[in-house]
Tab-separated table of C-alpha atoms (C1' of nucleotides) in Angstrom:
chain	number	residue	atom	x	y	z
A	1	UNK	CA	25.245	28.399	1.860
A	2	UNK	CA	27.447	26.457	-0.548
A	3	UNK	CA	26.619	25.878	-4.170
A	4	UNK	CA	26.338	22.132	-3.491
A	5	UNK	CA	23.084	23.015	-1.752
A	6	UNK	CA	21.330	23.823	-4.982
A	7	UNK	CA	17.607	23.338	-5.111
A	8	UNK	CA	16.211	19.982	-6.078
A	9	UNK	CA	13.665	19.725	-8.862
A	10	UNK	CA	11.248	16.819	-8.899
A	11	UNK	CA	8.548	15.993	-11.386
A	12	UNK	CA	5.655	13.800	-10.372
A	13	UNK	CA	4.108	12.022	-13.334
A	14	UNK	CA	0.727	10.517	-12.559
A	15	UNK	CA	-1.454	8.562	-14.969
A	16	UNK	CA	-4.982	9.932	-15.245
A	17	UNK	CA	-7.658	7.487	-14.001
A	18	UNK	CA	-5.063	4.815	-14.624
A	19	UNK	CA	-7.032	1.561	-14.452
A	20	UNK	CA	-9.857	3.097	-16.497
A	21	UNK	CA	-7.397	4.408	-19.057
A	22	UNK	CA	-5.972	0.881	-19.383
A	23	UNK	CA	-9.436	-0.525	-20.027
A	24	UNK	CA	-10.107	2.196	-22.579
A	25	UNK	CA	-6.979	1.364	-24.564
A	26	UNK	CA	-8.629	-1.657	-26.096
A	27	UNK	CA	-12.123	-0.245	-26.238
A	28	UNK	CA	-11.882	2.992	-28.180
A	29	UNK	CA	-15.653	3.318	-28.273
A	30	UNK	CA	-15.718	4.097	-24.536
A	31	UNK	CA	-13.167	6.882	-24.796
A	32	UNK	CA	-15.523	9.682	-23.789
A	33	UNK	CA	-17.931	7.564	-21.784
A	34	UNK	CA	-18.049	7.167	-17.997
A	35	UNK	CA	-15.826	4.249	-16.963
A	36	UNK	CA	-15.094	2.724	-13.572
A	37	UNK	CA	-12.951	-0.119	-12.249
A	38	UNK	CA	-13.889	-2.113	-9.149
A	39	UNK	CA	-11.724	-3.496	-6.379
A	40	UNK	CA	-11.246	-7.216	-5.879
A	41	UNK	CA	-14.483	-9.093	-5.397
A	42	UNK	CA	-16.209	-6.354	-7.406
A	43	UNK	CA	-16.518	-4.541	-4.097
A	44	UNK	CA	-16.062	-0.827	-4.592
A	45	UNK	CA	-14.765	1.710	-7.075
A	46	UNK	CA	-11.000	2.166	-7.134
A	47	UNK	CA	-10.675	4.063	-10.404
A	48	UNK	CA	-13.062	6.481	-12.078
A	49	UNK	CA	-12.949	8.672	-15.162
A	50	UNK	CA	-13.997	12.335	-14.899
A	51	UNK	CA	-17.301	11.421	-16.578
A	52	UNK	CA	-18.028	8.961	-13.754
A	53	UNK	CA	-16.925	11.415	-11.068
A	54	UNK	CA	-19.343	13.920	-12.578
A	55	UNK	CA	-22.176	11.475	-11.888
A	56	UNK	CA	-21.347	11.709	-8.192
A	57	UNK	CA	-19.703	8.308	-7.793
A	58	UNK	CA	-16.981	8.587	-5.150
A	59	UNK	CA	-13.734	6.749	-4.652
A	60	UNK	CA	-14.455	3.667	-2.565
A	61	UNK	CA	-18.202	3.727	-3.126
A	62	UNK	CA	-19.549	0.162	-2.869
A	63	UNK	CA	-20.744	-0.936	-6.271
A	64	UNK	CA	-24.070	-2.305	-5.065
A	65	UNK	CA	-25.004	1.115	-3.705
A	66	UNK	CA	-24.567	2.930	-7.007
A	67	UNK	CA	-25.417	0.095	-9.346
A	68	UNK	CA	-28.766	1.553	-10.416
A	69	UNK	CA	-27.205	4.912	-11.121
A	70	UNK	CA	-24.461	3.280	-13.173
A	71	UNK	CA	-26.892	1.215	-15.175
A	72	UNK	CA	-29.139	4.139	-15.953
A	73	UNK	CA	-26.186	6.201	-17.184
A	74	UNK	CA	-24.567	3.425	-19.177
A	75	UNK	CA	-21.409	3.403	-17.104
A	76	UNK	CA	-18.823	0.891	-18.296
A	77	UNK	CA	-17.804	-1.012	-15.173
A	78	UNK	CA	-14.883	-3.445	-15.001
A	79	UNK	CA	-13.509	-5.907	-12.462
A	80	UNK	CA	-9.882	-5.132	-11.749
A	81	UNK	CA	-7.446	-6.780	-14.120
A	82	UNK	CA	-4.084	-6.282	-12.456
A	83	UNK	CA	-1.994	-8.239	-14.911
A	84	UNK	CA	-3.157	-5.799	-17.585
A	85	UNK	CA	-2.441	-2.739	-15.431
A	86	UNK	CA	1.052	-3.805	-14.395
A	87	UNK	CA	1.914	-4.580	-17.990
A	88	UNK	CA	0.807	-1.135	-19.176
A	89	UNK	CA	2.511	0.435	-16.171
A	90	UNK	CA	5.845	-1.117	-17.180
A	91	UNK	CA	5.489	0.431	-20.626
A	92	UNK	CA	4.753	3.873	-19.219
A	93	UNK	CA	7.725	3.668	-16.826
A	94	UNK	CA	10.033	2.655	-19.648
A	95	UNK	CA	9.068	5.737	-21.580
A	96	UNK	CA	9.507	7.981	-18.536
A	97	UNK	CA	12.976	6.587	-17.861
A	98	UNK	CA	14.180	8.232	-21.078
A	99	UNK	CA	13.387	11.687	-19.746
A	100	UNK	CA	15.450	11.824	-16.552
A	101	UNK	CA	18.739	10.479	-15.202
A	102	UNK	CA	16.871	8.843	-12.352
A	103	UNK	CA	13.304	7.975	-11.587
A	104	UNK	CA	11.457	6.463	-8.668
A	105	UNK	CA	8.509	4.233	-9.463
A	106	UNK	CA	6.303	5.283	-6.621
A	107	UNK	CA	3.256	3.174	-7.442
A	108	UNK	CA	1.689	1.402	-10.373
A	109	UNK	CA	0.548	4.725	-11.826
A	110	UNK	CA	3.033	7.289	-10.482
A	111	UNK	CA	6.706	8.094	-10.808
A	112	UNK	CA	8.992	10.828	-9.554
A	113	UNK	CA	11.621	12.101	-11.983
A	114	UNK	CA	14.724	13.972	-10.904
A	115	UNK	CA	15.001	17.066	-13.098
A	116	UNK	CA	17.551	18.813	-10.881
A	117	UNK	CA	19.965	21.006	-12.807
A	118	UNK	CA	18.206	20.529	-16.111
A	119	UNK	CA	18.851	23.467	-18.392
A	120	UNK	CA	15.468	23.587	-20.093
A	121	UNK	CA	12.094	25.233	-20.066
A	122	UNK	CA	10.556	22.745	-17.648
A	123	UNK	CA	6.953	23.389	-18.627
A	124	UNK	CA	7.762	22.680	-22.261
A	125	UNK	CA	9.732	19.637	-21.181
A	126	UNK	CA	6.741	18.412	-19.194
A	127	UNK	CA	4.512	18.747	-22.214
A	128	UNK	CA	6.982	16.781	-24.264
A	129	UNK	CA	6.953	13.962	-21.685
A	130	UNK	CA	3.192	14.015	-21.698
A	131	UNK	CA	2.851	13.852	-25.437
A	132	UNK	CA	5.406	11.096	-25.785
A	133	UNK	CA	3.784	8.887	-23.139
A	134	UNK	CA	0.390	9.400	-24.747
A	135	UNK	CA	1.693	8.657	-28.221
A	136	UNK	CA	3.721	5.595	-27.285
A	137	UNK	CA	1.444	3.973	-24.713
A	138	UNK	CA	-1.962	5.612	-25.145
A	139	UNK	CA	-2.050	6.617	-21.479
A	140	UNK	CA	-2.780	10.261	-20.540
A	141	UNK	CA	-0.695	11.637	-17.677
A	142	UNK	CA	-0.441	14.798	-15.596
A	143	UNK	CA	2.816	16.308	-14.426
A	144	UNK	CA	3.697	18.465	-11.435
A	145	UNK	CA	7.155	20.013	-11.092
A	146	UNK	CA	8.464	21.448	-7.797
A	147	UNK	CA	11.397	21.453	-5.332
A	148	UNK	CA	9.866	18.798	-3.035
A	149	UNK	CA	7.753	15.724	-3.530
A	150	UNK	CA	4.872	17.186	-1.540
A	151	UNK	CA	4.836	20.347	-3.657
A	152	UNK	CA	5.146	18.245	-6.816
A	153	UNK	CA	2.051	16.357	-5.689
A	154	UNK	CA	0.206	19.637	-5.311
A	155	UNK	CA	1.399	20.900	-8.683
A	156	UNK	CA	0.199	17.655	-10.204
A	157	UNK	CA	-3.157	17.939	-8.456
A	158	UNK	CA	-3.645	21.413	-9.920
A	159	UNK	CA	-2.458	20.273	-13.324
A	160	UNK	CA	-5.205	17.663	-13.402
A	161	UNK	CA	-7.916	20.191	-12.613
A	162	UNK	CA	-6.872	23.285	-14.487
A	163	UNK	CA	-7.931	23.640	-18.107
A	164	UNK	CA	-5.296	26.239	-18.736
A	165	UNK	CA	-2.422	24.133	-17.450
A	166	UNK	CA	-3.280	21.324	-19.838
A	167	UNK	CA	-1.760	18.707	-17.570
A	168	UNK	CA	1.533	20.356	-16.644
A	169	UNK	CA	2.140	22.677	-13.688
A	170	UNK	CA	5.524	23.943	-12.542
A	171	UNK	CA	5.852	25.439	-9.048
A	172	UNK	CA	9.466	26.503	-8.651
A	173	UNK	CA	8.791	30.109	-7.726
A	174	UNK	CA	7.733	30.687	-4.116
A	175	UNK	CA	5.143	33.293	-4.975
A	176	UNK	CA	3.533	30.849	-7.390
A	177	UNK	CA	3.700	28.163	-4.727
A	178	UNK	CA	1.822	30.360	-2.275
A	179	UNK	CA	-0.884	31.159	-4.788
A	180	UNK	CA	-1.281	27.427	-5.380
A	181	UNK	CA	-1.189	26.444	-1.705
A	182	UNK	CA	-4.016	28.854	-0.931
A	183	UNK	CA	-6.202	26.992	-3.418
A	184	UNK	CA	-5.526	23.552	-1.943
A	185	UNK	CA	-7.547	22.503	1.069
A	186	UNK	CA	-5.685	20.823	3.891
A	187	UNK	CA	-7.096	17.343	3.366
A	188	UNK	CA	-5.717	17.298	-0.171
A	189	UNK	CA	-2.126	17.610	1.031
A	190	UNK	CA	-0.051	14.458	0.591
A	191	UNK	CA	0.500	12.913	4.016
A	192	UNK	CA	-2.438	14.652	5.695
A	193	UNK	CA	-5.233	12.146	5.910
A	194	UNK	CA	-8.782	12.361	7.162
A	195	UNK	CA	-8.026	12.209	10.870
A	196	UNK	CA	-5.183	14.682	10.762
A	197	UNK	CA	-7.032	17.211	8.635
A	198	UNK	CA	-9.812	17.294	11.239
A	199	UNK	CA	-7.212	17.997	13.935
A	200	UNK	CA	-5.606	20.715	11.836
A	201	UNK	CA	-8.944	22.350	11.126
A	202	UNK	CA	-9.565	22.707	14.847
A	203	UNK	CA	-6.314	24.681	14.899
A	204	UNK	CA	-7.743	26.979	12.232
A	205	UNK	CA	-5.711	25.430	9.424
A	206	UNK	CA	-7.949	25.127	6.379
A	207	UNK	CA	-5.577	25.259	3.419
A	208	UNK	CA	-2.130	24.010	2.524
A	209	UNK	CA	-0.983	27.610	2.836
A	210	UNK	CA	-2.337	27.900	6.399
A	211	UNK	CA	-0.342	24.807	7.277
A	212	UNK	CA	2.824	26.139	5.697
A	213	UNK	CA	2.445	29.388	7.627
A	214	UNK	CA	1.617	27.781	10.996
A	215	UNK	CA	4.484	28.611	13.296
A	216	UNK	CA	4.063	26.474	16.423
A	217	UNK	CA	6.267	23.454	15.723
A	218	UNK	CA	5.609	21.828	19.085
A	219	UNK	CA	1.891	21.641	18.418
A	220	UNK	CA	2.539	20.079	15.014
A	221	UNK	CA	4.938	17.533	16.525
A	222	UNK	CA	2.422	16.623	19.199
A	223	UNK	CA	-0.598	16.293	16.921
A	224	UNK	CA	0.959	14.977	13.698
A	225	UNK	CA	4.305	13.495	14.840
A	226	UNK	CA	7.565	13.950	13.008
A	227	UNK	CA	5.940	13.195	9.667
A	228	UNK	CA	3.680	16.240	10.000
A	229	UNK	CA	6.691	18.461	10.534
A	230	UNK	CA	8.374	17.034	7.472
A	231	UNK	CA	5.270	17.653	5.382
A	232	UNK	CA	5.273	21.234	6.613
A	233	UNK	CA	8.911	21.680	5.597
A	234	UNK	CA	8.197	20.165	2.206
A	235	UNK	CA	5.444	22.731	1.659
A	236	UNK	CA	8.046	25.404	2.408
A	237	UNK	CA	10.164	24.057	-0.431
A	238	UNK	CA	12.616	22.161	1.775
A	239	UNK	CA	13.314	18.700	0.396
A	240	UNK	CA	12.756	16.089	3.115
A	241	UNK	CA	11.951	13.091	0.958
A	242	UNK	CA	14.694	12.237	-1.496
A	243	UNK	CA	14.186	10.301	-4.666
A	244	UNK	CA	14.520	6.570	-3.993
A	245	UNK	CA	15.702	5.036	-7.192
A	246	UNK	CA	16.119	1.476	-5.946
A	247	UNK	CA	13.106	0.193	-4.189
A	248	UNK	CA	14.237	-1.478	-0.985
A	249	UNK	CA	13.164	-5.035	-0.292
A	250	UNK	CA	9.811	-5.417	1.390
A	251	UNK	CA	9.935	-5.828	5.164
A	252	UNK	CA	6.754	-7.838	5.211
A	253	UNK	CA	4.600	-9.449	2.565
A	254	UNK	CA	0.942	-10.118	3.013
A	255	UNK	CA	-1.827	-11.750	1.101
A	256	UNK	CA	-5.488	-11.689	2.041
A	257	UNK	CA	-8.848	-11.882	0.338
A	258	UNK	CA	-12.463	-11.304	1.113
A	259	UNK	CA	-14.533	-14.348	0.195
A	260	UNK	CA	-17.285	-14.025	-2.367
A	261	UNK	CA	-19.628	-16.007	-0.119
A	262	UNK	CA	-19.061	-16.894	3.492
A	263	UNK	CA	-17.024	-19.818	4.731
A	264	UNK	CA	-18.157	-21.923	7.666
A	265	UNK	CA	-15.937	-25.002	7.429
A	266	UNK	CA	-12.324	-25.430	8.420
A	267	UNK	CA	-11.429	-27.241	5.209
A	268	UNK	CA	-12.278	-24.268	2.967
A	269	UNK	CA	-10.629	-21.835	5.345
A	270	UNK	CA	-7.476	-23.937	5.312
A	271	UNK	CA	-7.496	-24.047	1.516
A	272	UNK	CA	-7.812	-20.299	1.221
A	273	UNK	CA	-4.935	-19.763	3.660
A	274	UNK	CA	-2.762	-22.286	1.798
A	275	UNK	CA	-3.324	-20.260	-1.363
A	276	UNK	CA	-2.404	-16.987	0.334
A	277	UNK	CA	0.742	-18.546	1.781
A	278	UNK	CA	1.661	-19.862	-1.672
A	279	UNK	CA	1.240	-16.417	-3.180
A	280	UNK	CA	3.072	-14.544	-0.422
A	281	UNK	CA	6.013	-16.928	-0.191
A	282	UNK	CA	6.466	-16.851	-3.956
A	283	UNK	CA	6.824	-13.064	-3.732
A	284	UNK	CA	9.138	-13.448	-0.770
A	285	UNK	CA	11.438	-15.838	-2.652
A	286	UNK	CA	11.408	-13.476	-5.626
A	287	UNK	CA	13.082	-10.829	-3.460
A	288	UNK	CA	15.392	-13.480	-1.982
A	289	UNK	CA	14.116	-13.316	1.566
A	290	UNK	CA	13.381	-15.850	4.283
A	291	UNK	CA	10.766	-15.245	6.949
A	292	UNK	CA	10.910	-15.986	10.643
A	293	UNK	CA	7.365	-15.003	11.584
A	294	UNK	CA	4.024	-15.951	10.102
A	295	UNK	CA	0.824	-14.174	11.002
A	296	UNK	CA	-2.581	-15.599	10.227
A	297	UNK	CA	-5.925	-13.962	10.640
A	298	UNK	CA	-9.542	-14.633	9.769
A	299	UNK	CA	-12.695	-12.811	10.626
A	300	UNK	CA	-16.429	-12.565	10.120
A	301	UNK	CA	-18.205	-9.904	8.077
A	302	UNK	CA	-17.760	-6.588	9.902
A	303	UNK	CA	-20.673	-5.075	7.960
A	304	UNK	CA	-23.206	-7.575	9.284
A	305	UNK	CA	-24.559	-5.788	12.304
A	306	UNK	CA	-26.830	-8.618	13.404
A	307	UNK	CA	-23.918	-11.030	13.809
A	308	UNK	CA	-21.523	-11.142	16.727
A	309	UNK	CA	-18.241	-10.046	15.181
A	310	UNK	CA	-15.355	-12.478	15.411
A	311	UNK	CA	-11.707	-11.583	14.835
A	312	UNK	CA	-9.017	-14.224	15.101
A	313	UNK	CA	-5.329	-13.458	14.801
A	314	UNK	CA	-2.201	-15.345	15.682
A	315	UNK	CA	1.499	-14.956	15.138
A	316	UNK	CA	3.952	-17.830	14.903
A	317	UNK	CA	7.661	-17.330	15.481
A	318	UNK	CA	9.829	-19.912	13.781
A	319	UNK	CA	12.963	-21.370	15.285
A	320	UNK	CA	14.800	-20.689	12.041
A	321	UNK	CA	13.971	-18.676	8.907
A	322	UNK	CA	12.412	-20.407	5.923
A	323	UNK	CA	10.979	-19.805	2.480
A	324	UNK	CA	9.527	-23.259	2.016
A	325	UNK	CA	5.866	-22.950	1.100
A	326	UNK	CA	5.065	-26.380	2.523
A	327	UNK	CA	6.542	-25.563	5.881
A	328	UNK	CA	4.848	-22.167	6.050
A	329	UNK	CA	1.494	-23.741	5.201
A	330	UNK	CA	2.012	-26.229	8.003
A	331	UNK	CA	2.615	-23.520	10.600
A	332	UNK	CA	-0.134	-21.302	9.218
A	333	UNK	CA	-2.602	-24.160	9.423
A	334	UNK	CA	-1.776	-25.047	12.980
A	335	UNK	CA	-2.365	-21.407	13.938
A	336	UNK	CA	-5.553	-21.335	11.893
A	337	UNK	CA	-6.927	-24.462	13.571
A	338	UNK	CA	-6.880	-22.592	16.869
A	339	UNK	CA	-8.564	-19.550	15.348
A	340	UNK	CA	-11.345	-21.516	13.702
A	341	UNK	CA	-14.650	-21.440	15.517
A	342	UNK	CA	-17.689	-23.493	14.721
A	343	UNK	CA	-20.719	-21.364	13.862
A	344	UNK	CA	-18.792	-18.313	12.669
A	345	UNK	CA	-19.408	-17.154	9.095
A	346	UNK	CA	-15.913	-16.236	7.950
A	347	UNK	CA	-15.705	-13.475	5.355
A	348	UNK	CA	-11.991	-12.918	5.051
A	349	UNK	CA	-8.661	-14.534	5.831
A	350	UNK	CA	-5.075	-13.531	5.317
A	351	UNK	CA	-1.434	-14.211	6.070
A	352	UNK	CA	1.528	-11.963	6.692
A	353	UNK	CA	5.142	-13.064	6.412
A	354	UNK	CA	7.682	-10.973	8.275
A	355	UNK	CA	10.940	-10.779	10.170
A	356	UNK	CA	12.884	-11.271	6.957
A	357	UNK	CA	16.501	-12.198	6.486
A	358	UNK	CA	18.571	-12.505	3.339
A	359	UNK	CA	18.632	-15.948	1.800
A	360	UNK	CA	22.391	-15.796	1.132
A	361	UNK	CA	23.538	-15.038	4.625
A	362	UNK	CA	22.280	-17.809	6.816
A	363	UNK	CA	24.464	-18.177	9.840
A	364	UNK	CA	23.981	-21.823	10.528
A	365	UNK	CA	24.907	-21.904	14.168
A	366	UNK	CA	22.537	-19.111	15.082
A	367	UNK	CA	19.353	-21.000	14.452
A	368	UNK	CA	17.915	-23.986	16.135
A	369	UNK	CA	16.058	-25.227	13.136
A	370	UNK	CA	17.181	-24.870	9.530
A	371	UNK	CA	15.579	-25.892	6.275
A	372	UNK	CA	16.730	-29.001	4.520
A	373	UNK	CA	19.000	-27.653	1.734
A	374	UNK	CA	16.938	-29.576	-0.780
A	375	UNK	CA	13.923	-27.429	0.054
A	376	UNK	CA	15.395	-24.275	-1.470
A	377	UNK	CA	16.238	-26.178	-4.634
A	378	UNK	CA	12.751	-27.555	-4.904
A	379	UNK	CA	11.168	-24.129	-4.401
A	380	UNK	CA	13.410	-22.671	-7.059
A	381	UNK	CA	12.318	-25.257	-9.585
A	382	UNK	CA	8.654	-24.787	-8.712
A	383	UNK	CA	8.986	-21.012	-9.123
A	384	UNK	CA	10.680	-21.427	-12.472
A	385	UNK	CA	8.010	-23.750	-13.815
A	386	UNK	CA	5.206	-21.522	-12.585
A	387	UNK	CA	6.835	-18.495	-14.129
A	388	UNK	CA	7.067	-20.259	-17.456
A	389	UNK	CA	3.810	-22.153	-17.498
A	390	UNK	CA	1.557	-19.802	-15.586
A	391	UNK	CA	1.187	-19.410	-11.852
A	392	UNK	CA	-0.490	-22.267	-10.055
A	393	UNK	CA	0.783	-24.872	-12.540
A	394	UNK	CA	2.556	-26.606	-9.663
A	395	UNK	CA	1.092	-26.122	-6.235
A	396	UNK	CA	0.492	-27.896	-3.002
A	397	UNK	CA	-2.530	-30.148	-2.664
A	398	UNK	CA	-3.277	-28.031	0.384
A	399	UNK	CA	-4.507	-25.330	-1.984
A	400	UNK	CA	-7.446	-27.513	-2.918
A	401	UNK	CA	-9.156	-28.211	-6.216
A	402	UNK	CA	-12.572	-27.160	-7.475
A	403	UNK	CA	-13.659	-25.443	-4.319
A	404	UNK	CA	-15.166	-22.065	-5.129
A	405	UNK	CA	-16.633	-21.237	-1.763
A	406	UNK	CA	-13.825	-18.854	-0.860
A	407	UNK	CA	-12.864	-17.556	-4.320
A	408	UNK	CA	-13.212	-13.951	-5.459
A	409	UNK	CA	-15.979	-12.603	-7.560
A	410	UNK	CA	-14.848	-11.015	-10.830
A	411	UNK	CA	-17.897	-10.822	-13.012
A	412	UNK	CA	-16.857	-7.892	-15.131
A	413	UNK	CA	-13.333	-8.893	-16.030
A	414	UNK	CA	-11.950	-7.555	-19.272
A	415	UNK	CA	-10.023	-9.840	-21.553
A	416	UNK	CA	-6.345	-10.602	-21.105
A	417	UNK	CA	-5.400	-8.231	-23.914
A	418	UNK	CA	-1.675	-8.319	-23.369
A	419	UNK	CA	-0.888	-11.302	-21.177
A	420	UNK	CA	-2.521	-14.231	-22.939
A	421	UNK	CA	-2.066	-15.260	-26.549
A	422	UNK	CA	-5.603	-16.525	-26.836
A	423	UNK	CA	-7.091	-13.136	-26.037
A	424	UNK	CA	-4.906	-10.741	-27.972
A	425	UNK	CA	-7.034	-8.064	-29.608
A	426	UNK	CA	-7.754	-8.644	-33.258
A	427	UNK	CA	-6.923	-6.110	-35.889
A	428	UNK	CA	-9.181	-5.925	-38.899
B	1	DT	C1'	-27.668	-10.484	-2.047
B	2	DC	C1'	-23.561	-7.000	-2.525
B	3	DT	C1'	-18.348	-2.677	1.313
B	4	DG	C1'	-10.464	-4.321	-1.558
B	5	DG	C1'	-5.636	-5.265	-0.853
B	6	DG	C1'	-0.769	-4.284	0.146
B	7	DG	C1'	2.433	-1.597	2.124
B	8	DT	C1'	5.254	2.014	5.363
B	9	DC	C1'	6.307	4.748	9.334
B	10	DC	C1'	5.796	6.557	14.073
B	11	DT	C1'	4.658	6.513	18.953
B	12	DA	C1'	3.389	4.911	23.413
B	13	DG	C1'	3.894	1.700	26.686
B	14	DG	C1'	5.558	-2.549	28.715
B	15	DA	C1'	9.444	-5.621	29.776
B	16	DC	C1'	13.837	-5.860	31.140
B	17	DC	C1'	18.441	-4.492	32.611
B	18	DC	C1'	21.768	-2.159	35.486
C	1	DT	C1'	8.617	3.389	57.391
C	2	DC	C1'	11.060	4.296	53.051
C	3	DT	C1'	9.966	1.814	47.236
C	4	DG	C1'	14.938	5.314	41.619
C	5	DG	C1'	15.797	6.308	37.234
C	6	DG	C1'	17.588	5.883	32.829
C	7	DG	C1'	18.368	3.233	28.786
C	8	DT	C1'	17.049	-0.184	25.222
C	9	DC	C1'	14.280	-3.261	22.831
C	10	DC	C1'	9.987	-4.968	21.273
C	11	DT	C1'	5.192	-4.807	20.012
C	12	DA	C1'	0.563	-3.278	19.103
C	13	DG	C1'	-2.001	0.027	17.223
C	14	DG	C1'	-2.924	3.961	14.564
C	15	DA	C1'	-2.143	6.944	10.864
C	16	DC	C1'	-0.977	7.494	6.142
C	17	DC	C1'	-0.336	6.178	1.074
C	18	DC	C1'	-1.875	4.125	-3.575
DNA sequence: TCTGGGGTCCTAGGACCC
DNA sequence: TCTGGGGTCCTAGGACCC
């Protein structure tokens, strides 16, 4: 064993009840009150404070089912306000970047820090990170430190629950790891979802420790695939997932929405799809990609048991890659026209762009059909204007005007505290 | 009345080739 | 009558994550 094989040390920093914490920033009076944030369309809970969890409201609970409970307990409920959350997230990440030579932004509310080789008391260091983030951004975080990402997740999980830990748990010692793993049930292990935990339980595996100690690799491979084996190794302190500092380009980009009402006419369906295409292709151009396949789907309400369910899906392969919104709308619409059925109450539609190539390396001769070079220029100008003036300033007529039949519901939206001049909080 | 959205990875199985 | 086998590529579907 050479010295180059020294143990990795990762810290997972995770914002507590992130969306709720963002909403609380500008509403200090709800600091110790139950708060929840709803998914798009005000559908179900996607973020809850401990006070709301204590009332028995679960992740993913549909709002309408717990509305009475929320009202009677004065729960502060918000529609999701993603421009606010991404803005706050950027601030948190900027603070975290000061504490490690490299960090991976894993999601809007989580980051892995590489603390390998750091000559410090790591628990004290964790507390310093925590205090700084809280002081500079107002967001409370929890920190788990361990030799693998999966163990760091578990350390973090325990840090959130344990009073004594006060938000920071370090699991570098194997005996400590084992004590911790025995307290974590199998479904709470990162990478083991609902289905897989049921399978593991039939094998007698109830805790993270049971899984770590399970010897029959073939059974794990067969039931959980390669990923299950990697998770098992990670629990044993073997690093399988490295820190990914540069996020790779997306391999596909999708955009879909559930409608607030239901849509029965082709015109509205087409408008919604044109909007999703506009959104997705803007993101695609931002990462400098061109797509060669376009998928479109639309379906009825799966929750309506008295209706015959309808699912329509189609995939279009282009003769040459493109990033031209107009062209993508055209193809998406022609697919959609075939999917549309009279008499169906459509509840959701979406598009997926895929089969990406880089926009710099277009080998002319390879493709049968190439974009007019003026198209890329036009798209670039449109993107620039929309970035400056607000998205949707310039858009295709295909996106429609003043048609709300397919739009989202967002009745409990907080103000644009940080992204609109008109709604900046006032200081008195 | 009312149940989100955006991603990744892996495997099995079919098509095709020699 | 007898009807191979191995490799590769692609896709759909399922599982997971936040």
